[in-house]
Amino acid sequence: MSWNNILVEKDGPVAILTINRPQVLNALNAETLTEIDGAIEELGADPAVRVIIITGAGEKAFVAGADIAFMSKLTPLEAKDFARLGQKVLSKIENLPKPVIAAVNGFALGGGCELAMACDIRVASEKAKFGQPEVNLGLIAGFGGTQRLTRLVNPGLAKEILFTADMFDAETARRIGLVNHVVPAEELLNFCRGMAGRIAARGPVAVRLTKEAVNEGLEMDLEKALVHEADLFGLVFATADREEGITAFLNKRKPQFQGR
C-alpha cells in the first residue's frame, strides 16, 4: 500500500515505520494518524513481521508534535474528535500483540512524546529532546500524555513536565525512566535493529503473551495480575513453540520458532 506521510520498510521479521513529513518536523495531522493506523493494522496482521520500529524522517525530529496549522482550524467538537483519533491510534500501538520500539531521533514533543510513550521500548539519540509543551499554546496534552506519562514516571514529575512545558534532553529522559537507552545519533537505527532482531529470535507467542501480561497486569491489583500471569503461563504450554524451545534447549541447539 502507498502512503503520503509515512514510509514502511520490511527487513525480515523487523518492520520500520517512518513518519515522513520532515518539512513540518513530522508533525501529526489527521491524515498522518490515519495512515499510521492503517500501517499498524497491516503490520500487525503480517505473520512475517515480529517487531516494529517507529522513527521520524530527517535529522531534526522524531515527531515535533501535533500539526499546529491543522489544529488552528478545528472547532471544539472537531478537536475532541482529533484527540480521540490520536488516542485510538496510540492505543492500537500500545496494545498491538507485537513489540514496538520507538527510535527517537530528534524532537519528541507533544504528540511525538505521546507517540513514543505508546511504544513498548524507547531508545533515544543523544540529540533527542522531549517535552509536553501544550500549555504554552493554551492547550493540554490530548493523545494520552496526561495518562501515560504519570504511569511511566512518578506523578509529581509528570505534573511538572506537563505544567511547565519545559523541554529536556535525552539523558534526562533516561534518568527519569522515560527512555531505556541513549545512543549516538549515527548508531540509533542499527541499535534498534539489533534489539528488534534479538526479540524477533525469541518465541513469538511467548513475547506476545508477555506483553499482554505486563500491559493488562498494570491495570489490576497484584493478586489478580498474578492469577492472569499463571493463566497465560499455562496457555503457552499448549503451543508448538514451547515444545520446540524446550526440545532445542535440551538438545543444545537453537530453536526454530514458528509462532504457534
mmCIF file of C-alpha atoms in Angstrom:
data_model
loop_
_atom_site.group_PDB
_atom_site.id
_atom_site.type_symbol
_atom_site.label_atom_id
_atom_site.label_comp_id
_atom_site.label_asym_id
_atom_site.label_seq_id
_atom_site.Cartn_x
_atom_site.Cartn_y
_atom_site.Cartn_z
ATOM 1 C CA MET A 1 0.000 0.000 0.000
ATOM 2 C CA SER A 2 1.235 3.528 -0.771
ATOM 3 C CA TRP A 3 1.230 6.291 1.835
ATOM 4 C CA ASN A 4 1.554 10.079 1.598
ATOM 5 C CA ASN A 5 3.004 10.768 5.034
ATOM 6 C CA ILE A 6 4.754 7.604 6.189
ATOM 7 C CA LEU A 7 7.202 5.019 4.876
ATOM 8 C CA VAL A 8 7.099 1.309 5.699
ATOM 9 C CA GLU A 9 10.137 -0.930 5.205
ATOM 10 C CA LYS A 10 10.262 -4.635 5.978
ATOM 11 C CA ASP A 11 13.558 -6.365 6.659
ATOM 12 C CA GLY A 12 12.918 -9.994 7.519
ATOM 13 C CA PRO A 13 10.999 -10.131 10.801
ATOM 14 C CA VAL A 14 11.562 -6.411 11.525
ATOM 15 C CA ALA A 15 9.464 -3.580 10.069
ATOM 16 C CA ILE A 16 10.393 0.117 10.239
ATOM 17 C CA LEU A 17 7.595 2.688 10.116
ATOM 18 C CA THR A 18 8.933 6.193 9.431
ATOM 19 C CA ILE A 19 6.840 9.327 9.889
ATOM 20 C CA ASN A 20 7.770 11.135 6.672
ATOM 21 C CA ARG A 21 6.842 14.826 6.915
ATOM 22 C CA PRO A 22 10.281 16.345 7.541
ATOM 23 C CA GLN A 23 9.190 19.712 6.102
ATOM 24 C CA VAL A 24 6.968 20.162 9.195
ATOM 25 C CA LEU A 25 9.201 18.163 11.561
ATOM 26 C CA ASN A 26 6.946 15.109 11.103
ATOM 27 C CA ALA A 27 4.007 16.808 12.816
ATOM 28 C CA LEU A 28 0.860 14.724 13.166
ATOM 29 C CA ASN A 29 -2.346 15.691 11.383
ATOM 30 C CA ALA A 30 -5.465 13.560 10.902
ATOM 31 C CA GLU A 31 -4.255 12.106 7.597
ATOM 32 C CA THR A 32 -0.914 11.053 9.097
ATOM 33 C CA LEU A 33 -2.576 9.463 12.111
ATOM 34 C CA THR A 34 -4.965 7.577 9.820
ATOM 35 C CA GLU A 35 -2.024 6.289 7.767
ATOM 36 C CA ILE A 36 -0.176 5.174 10.913
ATOM 37 C CA ASP A 37 -3.346 3.377 11.999
ATOM 38 C CA GLY A 38 -3.575 1.548 8.663
ATOM 39 C CA ALA A 39 0.101 0.613 8.655
ATOM 40 C CA ILE A 40 -0.019 -0.736 12.217
ATOM 41 C CA GLU A 41 -3.096 -2.776 11.290
ATOM 42 C CA GLU A 42 -1.284 -4.186 8.237
ATOM 43 C CA LEU A 43 1.951 -4.952 10.091
ATOM 44 C CA GLY A 44 0.072 -6.470 12.990
ATOM 45 C CA ALA A 45 -1.655 -8.889 10.613
ATOM 46 C CA ASP A 46 1.555 -9.862 8.785
ATOM 47 C CA PRO A 47 2.856 -13.114 10.327
ATOM 48 C CA ALA A 48 6.328 -12.466 8.910
ATOM 49 C CA VAL A 49 6.698 -9.278 10.988
ATOM 50 C CA ARG A 50 7.601 -9.885 14.626
ATOM 51 C CA VAL A 51 8.866 -6.473 15.782
ATOM 52 C CA ILE A 52 8.136 -2.900 14.631
ATOM 53 C CA ILE A 53 10.400 0.148 14.913
ATOM 54 C CA ILE A 54 8.856 3.632 14.671
ATOM 55 C CA THR A 55 11.058 6.624 13.835
ATOM 56 C CA GLY A 56 10.957 10.012 12.110
ATOM 57 C CA ALA A 57 12.355 11.171 8.778
ATOM 58 C CA GLY A 58 15.249 13.609 8.700
ATOM 59 C CA GLU A 59 17.791 14.522 11.347
ATOM 60 C CA LYS A 60 15.778 17.039 13.391
ATOM 61 C CA ALA A 61 12.623 15.347 14.611
ATOM 62 C CA PHE A 62 11.040 12.098 15.643
ATOM 63 C CA VAL A 63 7.684 13.894 15.770
ATOM 64 C CA ALA A 64 7.684 17.532 16.870
ATOM 65 C CA GLY A 65 4.039 17.353 17.943
ATOM 66 C CA ALA A 66 0.573 17.609 16.519
ATOM 67 C CA ASP A 67 0.271 19.811 13.429
ATOM 68 C CA ILE A 68 -0.482 23.302 14.817
ATOM 69 C CA ALA A 69 -1.600 24.679 11.448
ATOM 70 C CA PHE A 70 -4.070 21.804 11.154
ATOM 71 C CA MET A 71 -5.332 22.275 14.723
ATOM 72 C CA SER A 72 -5.767 26.035 14.344
ATOM 73 C CA LYS A 73 -8.838 25.461 12.167
ATOM 74 C CA LEU A 74 -10.608 22.968 14.444
ATOM 75 C CA THR A 75 -13.849 23.622 16.295
ATOM 76 C CA PRO A 76 -14.141 22.300 19.861
ATOM 77 C CA LEU A 77 -16.027 19.213 18.652
ATOM 78 C CA GLU A 78 -13.516 18.629 15.847
ATOM 79 C CA ALA A 79 -10.684 19.000 18.370
ATOM 80 C CA LYS A 80 -12.258 16.321 20.558
ATOM 81 C CA ASP A 81 -12.557 14.025 17.535
ATOM 82 C CA PHE A 82 -8.893 14.690 16.667
ATOM 83 C CA ALA A 83 -7.842 13.818 20.224
ATOM 84 C CA ARG A 84 -9.878 10.616 20.116
ATOM 85 C CA LEU A 85 -8.292 9.693 16.772
ATOM 86 C CA GLY A 86 -4.812 10.174 18.232
ATOM 87 C CA GLN A 87 -5.751 8.202 21.328
ATOM 88 C CA LYS A 88 -7.179 5.373 19.219
ATOM 89 C CA VAL A 89 -4.042 5.088 17.080
ATOM 90 C CA LEU A 90 -1.651 5.233 20.030
ATOM 91 C CA SER A 91 -3.723 2.694 21.962
ATOM 92 C CA LYS A 92 -3.541 0.383 18.949
ATOM 93 C CA ILE A 93 0.273 0.641 19.072
ATOM 94 C CA GLU A 94 0.329 0.107 22.838
ATOM 95 C CA ASN A 95 -1.929 -2.949 22.650
ATOM 96 C CA LEU A 96 -0.519 -4.470 19.470
ATOM 97 C CA PRO A 97 0.460 -8.098 20.177
ATOM 98 C CA LYS A 98 3.895 -7.402 18.668
ATOM 99 C CA PRO A 99 6.622 -5.342 20.387
ATOM 100 C CA VAL A 100 7.080 -1.780 19.139
ATOM 101 C CA ILE A 101 10.328 0.147 19.612
ATOM 102 C CA ALA A 102 10.473 3.949 19.323
ATOM 103 C CA ALA A 103 13.746 5.107 17.733
ATOM 104 C CA VAL A 104 13.625 8.737 18.870
ATOM 105 C CA ASN A 105 15.962 10.545 16.505
ATOM 106 C CA GLY A 106 15.192 14.174 17.399
ATOM 107 C CA PHE A 107 12.412 16.324 18.831
ATOM 108 C CA ALA A 108 9.705 14.242 20.538
ATOM 109 C CA LEU A 109 7.372 16.956 21.723
ATOM 110 C CA GLY A 110 3.663 16.909 22.474
ATOM 111 C CA GLY A 111 2.111 14.276 20.237
ATOM 112 C CA GLY A 112 5.595 12.989 19.437
ATOM 113 C CA CYS A 113 6.373 12.331 23.085
ATOM 114 C CA GLU A 114 2.936 10.727 23.389
ATOM 115 C CA LEU A 115 3.642 8.505 20.374
ATOM 116 C CA ALA A 116 6.951 7.392 21.899
ATOM 117 C CA MET A 117 5.249 6.645 25.216
ATOM 118 C CA ALA A 118 2.751 4.358 23.466
ATOM 119 C CA CYS A 119 5.632 2.177 22.264
ATOM 120 C CA ASP A 120 6.945 -0.679 24.405
ATOM 121 C CA ILE A 121 10.597 0.389 24.396
ATOM 122 C CA ARG A 122 12.096 3.825 23.769
ATOM 123 C CA VAL A 123 15.634 4.357 22.504
ATOM 124 C CA ALA A 124 16.806 7.946 22.066
ATOM 125 C CA SER A 125 19.523 9.577 20.037
ATOM 126 C CA GLU A 126 21.793 11.731 22.157
ATOM 127 C CA LYS A 127 20.342 14.665 20.158
ATOM 128 C CA ALA A 128 16.725 13.887 21.101
ATOM 129 C CA LYS A 129 14.629 16.391 23.042
ATOM 130 C CA PHE A 130 11.437 15.600 24.925
ATOM 131 C CA GLY A 131 8.566 17.607 26.350
ATOM 132 C CA GLN A 132 4.845 18.219 26.578
ATOM 133 C CA PRO A 133 4.621 21.898 25.567
ATOM 134 C CA GLU A 134 0.844 22.084 25.073
ATOM 135 C CA VAL A 135 0.182 24.587 27.882
ATOM 136 C CA ASN A 136 2.427 27.063 26.041
ATOM 137 C CA LEU A 137 -0.385 27.235 23.475
ATOM 138 C CA GLY A 138 -3.227 27.221 25.967
ATOM 139 C CA LEU A 139 -3.843 23.542 25.230
ATOM 140 C CA ILE A 140 -3.489 20.285 27.151
ATOM 141 C CA ALA A 141 -1.966 17.002 26.023
ATOM 142 C CA GLY A 142 -4.676 15.123 24.137
ATOM 143 C CA PHE A 143 -3.178 11.883 22.811
ATOM 144 C CA GLY A 144 -2.762 10.229 26.214
ATOM 145 C CA GLY A 145 0.067 12.327 27.619
ATOM 146 C CA THR A 146 -1.676 13.142 30.890
ATOM 147 C CA GLN A 147 -2.200 9.411 31.471
ATOM 148 C CA ARG A 148 0.833 7.549 30.089
ATOM 149 C CA LEU A 149 3.394 9.997 31.467
ATOM 150 C CA THR A 150 2.092 9.522 35.016
ATOM 151 C CA ARG A 151 2.415 5.766 34.566
ATOM 152 C CA LEU A 152 5.981 5.920 33.227
ATOM 153 C CA VAL A 153 7.450 8.461 35.677
ATOM 154 C CA ASN A 154 6.190 9.439 39.114
ATOM 155 C CA PRO A 155 3.011 11.578 39.134
ATOM 156 C CA GLY A 156 4.693 14.617 40.658
ATOM 157 C CA LEU A 157 7.388 14.657 37.990
ATOM 158 C CA ALA A 158 4.796 14.070 35.270
ATOM 159 C CA LYS A 159 2.810 17.072 36.513
ATOM 160 C CA GLU A 160 5.963 19.216 36.488
ATOM 161 C CA ILE A 161 6.652 18.246 32.861
ATOM 162 C CA LEU A 162 3.031 18.875 31.845
ATOM 163 C CA PHE A 163 2.609 22.132 33.841
ATOM 164 C CA THR A 164 5.911 23.827 32.941
ATOM 165 C CA ALA A 165 6.141 22.736 29.276
ATOM 166 C CA ASP A 166 9.911 22.585 29.812
ATOM 167 C CA MET A 167 11.896 20.654 27.209
ATOM 168 C CA PHE A 168 14.515 18.175 28.436
ATOM 169 C CA ASP A 169 17.324 16.215 26.852
ATOM 170 C CA ALA A 170 17.748 12.508 26.178
ATOM 171 C CA GLU A 171 19.964 11.852 29.192
ATOM 172 C CA THR A 172 17.359 13.389 31.487
ATOM 173 C CA ALA A 173 14.698 11.242 29.805
ATOM 174 C CA ARG A 174 16.811 8.166 30.527
ATOM 175 C CA ARG A 175 17.427 9.202 34.130
ATOM 176 C CA ILE A 176 13.714 9.600 34.885
ATOM 177 C CA GLY A 177 12.831 6.307 33.193
ATOM 178 C CA LEU A 178 11.164 7.709 30.086
ATOM 179 C CA VAL A 179 13.667 6.063 27.730
ATOM 180 C CA ASN A 180 15.616 2.816 28.028
ATOM 181 C CA HIS A 181 18.825 3.798 26.211
ATOM 182 C CA VAL A 182 20.602 6.854 24.815
ATOM 183 C CA VAL A 183 22.949 6.207 21.887
ATOM 184 C CA PRO A 184 24.930 8.289 19.381
ATOM 185 C CA ALA A 185 22.699 9.588 16.574
ATOM 186 C CA GLU A 186 24.536 7.653 13.877
ATOM 187 C CA GLU A 187 24.052 4.395 15.791
ATOM 188 C CA LEU A 188 20.365 4.786 16.653
ATOM 189 C CA LEU A 189 18.707 2.713 13.936
ATOM 190 C CA ASN A 190 21.336 -0.015 13.995
ATOM 191 C CA PHE A 191 20.989 -0.248 17.777
ATOM 192 C CA CYS A 192 17.210 -0.567 17.456
ATOM 193 C CA ARG A 193 17.524 -3.075 14.604
ATOM 194 C CA GLY A 194 19.843 -5.175 16.754
ATOM 195 C CA MET A 195 17.414 -5.137 19.671
ATOM 196 C CA ALA A 196 14.483 -5.895 17.353
ATOM 197 C CA GLY A 197 16.420 -8.802 15.852
ATOM 198 C CA ARG A 198 17.083 -10.285 19.277
ATOM 199 C CA ILE A 199 13.408 -10.013 20.219
ATOM 200 C CA ALA A 200 12.338 -11.476 16.851
ATOM 201 C CA ALA A 201 14.513 -14.538 17.525
ATOM 202 C CA ARG A 202 12.578 -15.357 20.705
ATOM 203 C CA GLY A 203 9.340 -17.311 20.851
ATOM 204 C CA PRO A 204 6.740 -15.050 19.177
ATOM 205 C CA VAL A 205 3.792 -16.397 21.141
ATOM 206 C CA ALA A 206 5.734 -16.077 24.389
ATOM 207 C CA VAL A 207 6.684 -12.474 23.571
ATOM 208 C CA ARG A 208 3.062 -11.665 22.707
ATOM 209 C CA LEU A 209 1.745 -13.184 25.930
ATOM 210 C CA THR A 210 4.471 -11.451 27.953
ATOM 211 C CA LYS A 211 3.364 -8.087 26.553
ATOM 212 C CA GLU A 212 -0.241 -8.955 27.380
ATOM 213 C CA ALA A 213 0.692 -9.981 30.922
ATOM 214 C CA VAL A 214 2.579 -6.731 31.550
ATOM 215 C CA ASN A 215 0.034 -4.363 29.958
ATOM 216 C CA GLU A 216 -3.052 -5.942 31.467
ATOM 217 C CA GLY A 217 -1.381 -6.601 34.802
ATOM 218 C CA LEU A 218 -0.665 -2.893 35.218
ATOM 219 C CA GLU A 219 -4.410 -2.277 35.332
ATOM 220 C CA MET A 220 -5.033 -4.946 38.025
ATOM 221 C CA ASP A 221 -4.159 -5.339 41.671
ATOM 222 C CA LEU A 222 -1.198 -7.652 42.286
ATOM 223 C CA GLU A 223 -3.183 -10.764 43.204
ATOM 224 C CA LYS A 224 -5.374 -10.580 40.089
ATOM 225 C CA ALA A 225 -2.318 -9.860 37.953
ATOM 226 C CA LEU A 226 -0.549 -12.934 39.311
ATOM 227 C CA VAL A 227 -3.566 -15.116 38.504
ATOM 228 C CA HIS A 228 -3.599 -13.665 34.985
ATOM 229 C CA GLU A 229 0.108 -14.393 34.618
ATOM 230 C CA ALA A 230 -0.434 -18.018 35.710
ATOM 231 C CA ASP A 231 -3.277 -18.369 33.186
ATOM 232 C CA LEU A 232 -1.010 -17.175 30.377
ATOM 233 C CA PHE A 233 1.835 -19.383 31.632
ATOM 234 C CA GLY A 234 -0.466 -22.388 31.343
ATOM 235 C CA LEU A 235 -1.682 -21.255 27.923
ATOM 236 C CA VAL A 236 1.824 -21.106 26.492
ATOM 237 C CA PHE A 237 2.297 -24.775 27.367
ATOM 238 C CA ALA A 238 -0.260 -25.583 24.656
ATOM 239 C CA THR A 239 1.949 -24.088 21.912
ATOM 240 C CA ALA A 240 4.292 -25.756 19.458
ATOM 241 C CA ASP A 241 6.847 -23.014 20.206
ATOM 242 C CA ARG A 242 7.050 -24.125 23.843
ATOM 243 C CA GLU A 243 7.753 -27.681 22.783
ATOM 244 C CA GLU A 244 10.353 -26.521 20.257
ATOM 245 C CA GLY A 245 12.026 -24.199 22.748
ATOM 246 C CA ILE A 246 12.418 -26.823 25.451
ATOM 247 C CA THR A 247 13.473 -29.521 22.985
ATOM 248 C CA ALA A 248 16.090 -27.221 21.463
ATOM 249 C CA PHE A 249 17.429 -26.318 24.906
ATOM 250 C CA LEU A 250 17.742 -29.972 25.940
ATOM 251 C CA ASN A 251 19.430 -30.841 22.637
ATOM 252 C CA LYS A 252 21.757 -27.830 22.860
ATOM 253 C CA ARG A 253 20.653 -26.260 19.556
ATOM 254 C CA LYS A 254 18.985 -23.019 18.522
ATOM 255 C CA PRO A 255 15.184 -23.151 18.482
ATOM 256 C CA GLN A 256 13.257 -22.671 15.236
ATOM 257 C CA PHE A 257 10.110 -20.934 16.410
ATOM 258 C CA GLN A 258 7.036 -20.914 14.151
ATOM 259 C CA GLY A 259 4.851 -18.532 16.111
ATOM 260 C CA ARG A 260 2.215 -21.130 17.005
#
